[in-house]
Tab-separated table of C-alpha atoms and ligand atoms in Angstrom:
chain	number	residue	atom	x	y	z
A	1	MET	CA	119.682	128.172	78.538
A	2	LEU	CA	116.061	128.290	77.363
A	3	VAL	CA	113.290	126.766	79.471
A	4	PHE	CA	109.945	125.848	77.904
A	5	ALA	CA	106.860	124.407	79.580
A	6	LYS	CA	104.635	124.321	76.513
A	7	ILE	CA	104.878	121.770	73.709
A	8	LYS	CA	104.181	124.411	71.058
A	9	SER	CA	106.988	126.702	72.251
A	10	VAL	CA	109.647	123.982	72.441
A	11	GLN	CA	108.595	122.673	69.021
A	12	GLN	CA	108.738	126.169	67.552
A	13	LYS	CA	112.262	126.612	68.882
A	14	ILE	CA	113.361	123.224	67.530
A	15	LYS	CA	111.810	123.953	64.126
A	16	SER	CA	113.679	127.277	63.987
A	17	LEU	CA	117.092	125.553	64.279
A	18	LYS	CA	119.296	125.577	61.187
A	19	LYS	CA	118.678	122.502	58.995
A	20	GLY	CA	121.004	119.654	59.934
A	21	THR	CA	121.477	120.776	63.576
A	22	SER	CA	121.939	117.596	65.601
A	23	ILE	CA	119.915	117.342	68.801
A	24	GLY	CA	121.066	115.263	71.772
A	25	PHE	CA	118.197	114.449	74.127
A	26	VAL	CA	118.303	113.422	77.782
A	27	PRO	CA	114.851	112.664	79.233
A	28	THR	CA	114.720	112.848	83.040
A	29	MET	CA	112.294	113.021	85.924
A	30	GLY	CA	114.403	115.697	87.624
A	31	ALA	CA	116.153	115.274	90.999
A	32	LEU	CA	119.286	115.477	88.894
A	33	HIS	CA	122.591	114.010	90.073
A	34	LYS	CA	126.063	113.455	88.618
A	35	GLY	CA	124.793	110.435	86.671
A	36	HIS	CA	122.404	112.658	84.707
A	37	LEU	CA	125.117	115.273	84.216
A	38	SER	CA	127.414	112.646	82.710
A	39	LEU	CA	124.686	111.804	80.145
A	40	ILE	CA	124.334	115.507	79.334
A	41	GLU	CA	128.095	115.924	78.971
A	42	GLN	CA	128.239	112.990	76.558
A	43	ALA	CA	125.256	114.397	74.623
A	44	LYS	CA	127.028	117.785	74.440
A	45	LYS	CA	130.132	116.214	72.932
A	46	GLU	CA	128.196	114.301	70.289
A	47	ASN	CA	125.576	116.883	69.179
A	48	ASP	CA	125.168	120.540	68.238
A	49	ILE	CA	122.617	121.195	70.978
A	50	VAL	CA	121.289	119.367	74.024
A	51	VAL	CA	117.674	119.191	75.156
A	52	VAL	CA	116.818	117.891	78.634
A	53	SER	CA	113.255	117.165	79.707
A	54	ILE	CA	112.143	117.206	83.325
A	55	PHE	CA	108.832	115.482	83.815
A	56	ILE	CA	107.727	113.225	86.660
A	57	ASN	CA	105.666	110.841	84.596
A	58	PRO	CA	102.589	109.706	86.578
A	59	THR	CA	101.795	106.687	84.373
A	60	GLN	CA	105.025	104.862	85.137
A	61	PHE	CA	104.462	104.747	88.910
A	62	ASN	CA	102.661	101.613	89.998
A	63	LYS	CA	102.406	102.940	93.561
A	64	GLN	CA	100.759	106.328	94.171
A	65	GLU	CA	102.961	106.693	97.281
A	66	ASP	CA	106.137	106.591	95.135
A	67	LEU	CA	104.781	109.281	92.831
A	68	VAL	CA	103.852	111.538	95.761
A	69	ASN	CA	107.250	111.039	97.440
A	70	TYR	CA	109.349	111.405	94.291
A	71	PRO	CA	111.877	114.207	94.991
A	72	LYS	CA	110.981	117.504	93.322
A	73	THR	CA	113.994	119.806	93.051
A	74	ILE	CA	113.327	122.003	90.018
A	75	ASP	CA	115.383	125.023	91.203
A	76	SER	CA	118.562	123.061	91.851
A	77	ASP	CA	117.934	121.002	88.683
A	78	LEU	CA	117.864	124.167	86.588
A	79	SER	CA	121.079	125.526	88.136
A	80	LEU	CA	122.828	122.194	87.563
A	81	LEU	CA	121.683	122.195	83.940
A	82	LYS	CA	122.989	125.739	83.505
A	83	SER	CA	126.336	124.701	84.967
A	84	VAL	CA	126.787	122.043	82.253
A	85	TYR	CA	125.653	124.429	79.487
A	86	CYS	CA	122.445	122.614	78.622
A	87	ASP	CA	120.784	124.484	75.731
A	88	ILE	CA	117.071	123.746	76.142
A	89	VAL	CA	115.048	122.441	79.082
A	90	PHE	CA	111.519	121.161	78.576
A	91	THR	CA	109.415	121.125	81.762
A	92	PRO	CA	105.824	120.291	80.776
A	93	SER	CA	102.923	119.794	83.188
A	94	ALA	CA	100.980	116.507	83.285
A	95	GLU	CA	98.065	118.317	81.647
A	96	GLU	CA	100.269	119.500	78.803
A	97	ILE	CA	101.452	115.944	78.103
A	98	TYR	CA	98.304	113.945	78.837
A	99	ASN	CA	95.498	116.418	78.199
A	100	ASN	CA	93.479	115.394	81.291
A	101	ASN	CA	93.653	111.760	80.220
A	102	ILE	CA	96.450	110.329	82.328
A	103	ILE	CA	96.634	106.809	80.937
A	104	SER	CA	99.281	104.716	79.210
A	105	GLN	CA	99.301	103.425	75.701
A	106	LEU	CA	99.635	99.609	75.776
A	107	PHE	CA	102.794	98.239	74.156
A	108	ASN	CA	104.140	94.919	73.041
A	109	PHE	CA	107.885	94.887	73.625
A	110	ASP	CA	108.221	91.264	72.484
A	111	GLY	CA	108.245	89.983	76.051
A	112	LEU	CA	111.032	92.242	77.388
A	113	GLU	CA	108.388	93.901	79.550
A	114	HIS	CA	107.480	90.661	81.355
A	115	GLN	CA	110.952	89.998	82.780
A	116	MET	CA	112.388	91.246	86.088
A	117	GLU	CA	110.993	94.750	86.781
A	118	GLY	CA	107.901	93.822	84.775
A	119	LYS	CA	107.026	91.130	87.334
A	120	PHE	CA	107.063	93.596	90.209
A	121	ARG	CA	105.955	96.896	88.645
A	122	ASP	CA	102.693	96.318	86.843
A	123	GLY	CA	102.198	98.717	83.907
A	124	HIS	CA	105.516	100.477	84.536
A	125	PHE	CA	106.954	99.923	81.072
A	126	ASP	CA	103.730	100.945	79.306
A	127	GLY	CA	104.055	104.223	81.218
A	128	VAL	CA	107.715	104.605	80.253
A	129	GLY	CA	106.965	103.746	76.602
A	130	THR	CA	104.090	106.245	76.508
A	131	ILE	CA	106.101	109.184	77.802
A	132	VAL	CA	109.324	108.450	75.957
A	133	LYS	CA	107.488	108.034	72.622
A	134	ARG	CA	105.617	111.306	73.245
A	135	LEU	CA	108.830	113.142	74.127
A	136	PHE	CA	110.576	111.769	71.022
A	137	GLU	CA	107.679	113.097	68.879
A	138	ILE	CA	108.006	116.537	70.470
A	139	VAL	CA	111.806	116.873	70.596
A	140	THR	CA	112.714	114.896	67.410
A	141	PRO	CA	116.180	114.085	68.760
A	142	THR	CA	119.075	112.853	66.625
A	143	LYS	CA	120.485	110.844	69.541
A	144	SER	CA	118.860	110.022	72.898
A	145	TYR	CA	120.777	109.099	76.037
A	146	PHE	CA	119.750	106.614	78.740
A	147	GLY	CA	121.711	105.229	81.681
A	148	GLU	CA	122.465	101.517	81.875
A	149	LYS	CA	121.340	101.447	85.503
A	150	ASP	CA	117.839	100.968	84.104
A	151	PHE	CA	119.119	98.394	81.622
A	152	GLN	CA	115.718	96.782	81.056
A	153	GLN	CA	114.239	100.222	80.331
A	154	LEU	CA	117.084	100.888	77.874
A	155	GLN	CA	116.421	97.639	75.969
A	156	ILE	CA	112.672	98.323	75.947
A	157	ILE	CA	113.216	101.801	74.519
A	158	ARG	CA	115.495	100.323	71.844
A	159	LYS	CA	112.703	97.875	70.988
A	160	MET	CA	110.084	100.661	70.885
A	161	VAL	CA	112.214	102.766	68.563
A	162	GLU	CA	112.796	99.785	66.271
A	163	LYS	CA	109.136	98.686	66.186
A	164	ASN	CA	107.753	102.199	65.666
A	165	GLN	CA	110.504	103.248	63.245
A	166	ILE	CA	111.371	106.302	65.318
A	167	HIS	CA	114.388	108.151	63.930
A	168	THR	CA	116.598	108.608	66.960
A	169	LYS	CA	119.735	106.716	67.861
A	170	ILE	CA	119.571	105.273	71.370
A	171	ILE	CA	122.823	105.604	73.311
A	172	GLY	CA	123.250	103.526	76.466
A	173	CYS	CA	125.625	105.129	78.976
A	174	GLU	CA	127.619	103.335	81.661
A	175	ILE	CA	126.333	103.365	85.229
A	176	TYR	CA	127.682	106.301	87.206
A	177	ARG	CA	128.583	105.301	90.760
A	178	GLU	CA	129.334	106.965	94.085
A	179	ASP	CA	132.926	106.439	95.328
A	180	ASP	CA	131.730	103.501	97.424
A	181	GLY	CA	130.138	101.832	94.385
A	182	LEU	CA	126.457	102.632	94.989
A	183	ALA	CA	124.798	103.304	91.615
A	184	MET	CA	123.674	106.938	91.446
A	185	SER	CA	119.921	107.312	91.668
A	186	SER	CA	117.456	110.021	92.618
A	187	ARG	CA	116.162	107.580	95.236
A	188	ASN	CA	119.499	107.540	97.123
A	189	SER	CA	118.661	110.895	98.723
A	190	ARG	CA	115.692	109.226	100.445
A	191	LEU	CA	117.780	106.514	102.152
A	192	THR	CA	118.165	106.690	105.931
A	193	LYS	CA	121.738	107.063	107.237
A	194	GLU	CA	121.828	103.379	108.180
A	195	HIS	CA	120.534	102.213	104.809
A	196	ARG	CA	122.863	104.556	102.919
A	197	ALA	CA	125.805	103.068	104.827
A	198	ILE	CA	124.897	99.484	103.916
A	199	ALA	CA	123.690	100.125	100.328
A	200	PRO	CA	127.170	99.693	98.696
A	201	PHE	CA	126.824	96.009	99.669
A	202	ILE	CA	124.632	95.648	96.567
A	203	TYR	CA	127.391	96.477	94.071
A	204	LYS	CA	130.026	94.632	96.135
A	205	THR	CA	127.878	91.503	95.875
A	206	LEU	CA	127.363	92.023	92.126
A	207	LYS	CA	131.123	92.234	91.625
A	208	LYS	CA	131.663	89.020	93.610
A	209	ALA	CA	128.837	87.342	91.659
A	210	LYS	CA	130.642	88.255	88.430
A	211	LYS	CA	133.752	86.436	89.706
A	212	GLU	CA	131.682	83.453	90.840
A	213	PHE	CA	130.053	83.294	87.394
A	214	GLY	CA	133.497	82.506	85.951
A	215	ILE	CA	133.705	79.246	87.936
A	216	LYS	CA	130.142	78.304	88.901
A	217	ASN	CA	126.909	77.700	87.049
A	218	ALA	CA	124.152	80.318	87.105
A	219	GLN	CA	121.973	78.540	89.685
A	220	GLU	CA	124.935	78.242	92.080
A	221	VAL	CA	125.666	81.969	91.699
A	222	ILE	CA	121.990	82.831	92.304
A	223	SER	CA	121.879	80.706	95.471
A	224	TRP	CA	125.140	82.256	96.660
A	225	VAL	CA	123.760	85.808	96.233
A	226	GLU	CA	120.471	84.902	97.935
A	227	ASN	CA	122.443	83.553	100.906
A	228	GLU	CA	124.608	86.668	101.128
A	229	PHE	CA	121.473	88.811	101.411
A	230	LYS	CA	119.959	86.554	104.080
A	231	LYS	CA	122.911	87.573	106.285
A	232	GLN	CA	122.076	91.255	105.755
A	233	PRO	CA	119.091	92.272	107.917
A	234	LEU	CA	118.906	95.864	106.622
A	235	LEU	CA	118.547	94.846	102.979
A	236	GLU	CA	115.762	92.758	101.492
A	237	LEU	CA	116.502	91.065	98.186
A	238	GLU	CA	113.549	91.243	95.786
A	239	TYR	CA	115.230	89.478	92.884
A	240	PHE	CA	118.622	88.529	91.556
A	241	GLU	CA	118.676	87.200	87.996
A	242	ILE	CA	121.235	86.354	85.385
A	243	ALA	CA	119.806	87.051	81.962
A	244	ASP	CA	120.686	87.330	78.303
A	245	GLU	CA	121.420	90.999	77.491
A	246	GLU	CA	119.334	90.970	74.307
A	247	THR	CA	116.230	88.990	75.243
A	248	LEU	CA	116.449	89.503	79.037
A	249	HIS	CA	115.422	85.835	79.385
A	250	PRO	CA	116.891	84.168	82.447
A	251	ILE	CA	119.956	82.116	81.539
A	252	LYS	CA	119.468	78.380	80.991
A	253	ASN	CA	122.920	77.116	80.026
A	254	LYS	CA	125.999	79.287	79.711
A	255	ASP	CA	126.669	79.893	76.019
A	256	PRO	CA	130.042	81.575	75.397
A	257	LYS	CA	128.556	83.338	72.331
A	258	GLN	CA	125.870	85.110	74.408
A	259	LYS	CA	126.312	88.239	76.540
A	260	TYR	CA	124.924	87.986	80.056
A	261	ARG	CA	124.163	90.485	82.753
A	262	ALA	CA	123.249	90.072	86.417
A	263	PHE	CA	120.272	92.157	87.593
A	264	ILE	CA	119.275	92.936	91.149
A	265	ALA	CA	116.479	94.730	93.014
A	266	VAL	CA	116.755	95.325	96.745
A	267	PHE	CA	114.684	97.109	99.374
A	268	ALA	CA	116.728	99.271	101.724
A	269	GLY	CA	113.930	100.023	104.171
A	270	LYS	CA	111.172	101.534	102.041
A	271	ILE	CA	113.477	102.516	99.200
A	272	ARG	CA	113.781	100.159	96.267
A	273	LEU	CA	117.193	100.139	94.593
A	274	ILE	CA	118.183	98.425	91.350
A	275	ASP	CA	121.575	97.731	89.823
A	276	ASN	CA	123.199	95.434	87.269
A	277	ILE	CA	126.573	94.273	86.027
A	278	SER	CA	127.800	92.870	82.727
A	279	LEU	CA	129.205	89.361	83.241
B	301	PAF	O1	114.673	106.862	83.602
B	301	PAF	C1	113.901	107.806	83.846
B	301	PAF	O2	114.229	108.769	84.535
B	301	PAF	C2	112.472	107.750	83.305
B	301	PAF	O3	112.004	106.456	83.268
B	301	PAF	C3	112.333	108.422	81.935
B	301	PAF	C4	113.148	107.705	80.873
B	301	PAF	C5	112.771	109.874	82.017
B	301	PAF	C6	110.872	108.397	81.486
B	301	PAF	O4	110.042	109.072	82.373
């Protein structure tokens, strides 16, 4: 496994690959868990080589505190990547990526950025767009892999690729869950024991909401979920929305031709968790 911190070196390596070599790319912010490894395993199966980036991107954090507290586990990340036979790891510094000018490019994602997470995390998607576009330019991947846990991010990246005519195929990968249903996330390691114990309630409620959606209208399901969380003092519901998978607009009337998804954001103490389910 080769590890590069400099843009020039990783680009040189990529340029030296035999013509036609397919590159699977998994961008990450480190603190790797089984969810990331499943993306890498899929990328391995579908490409000649796999590149993983580890970069905690400052411009996508709307709270400085979250950036400072983001888990940094580079040594264990590198051994995990070795264990799944990752070929190339790119670990740039902020200076290398942003050249002492740590600001986001401003994007228009046709309104996807104003829904759900966009209402609560100002500038977050400009930060994500900025880094992902930059990484695509550096790595020139054939296929790029993103987890569906961040479904809004996945749709926004699809939009960015389409609007900027970037030649990489975006692959959305199913949410990887703990045995008790909690969606895997680097943030889970920061939950207190009490919050970790109650956190599976989020997915349990999503599954029940999916059933309810079969027999109730969207507003009734939303009210039902909001009530369930009111009974749960350790979890604070930030939003629960049912939205069209393509546009991410909140549902108005159920249309059997449309695909819907339920999206949720919850505070477990200080830790903000998100999840979603296809309906
Ligand atoms: O999903 C993430 O971990 C990050 O948002 C990403 C895509 C690596 C960009 O920093």
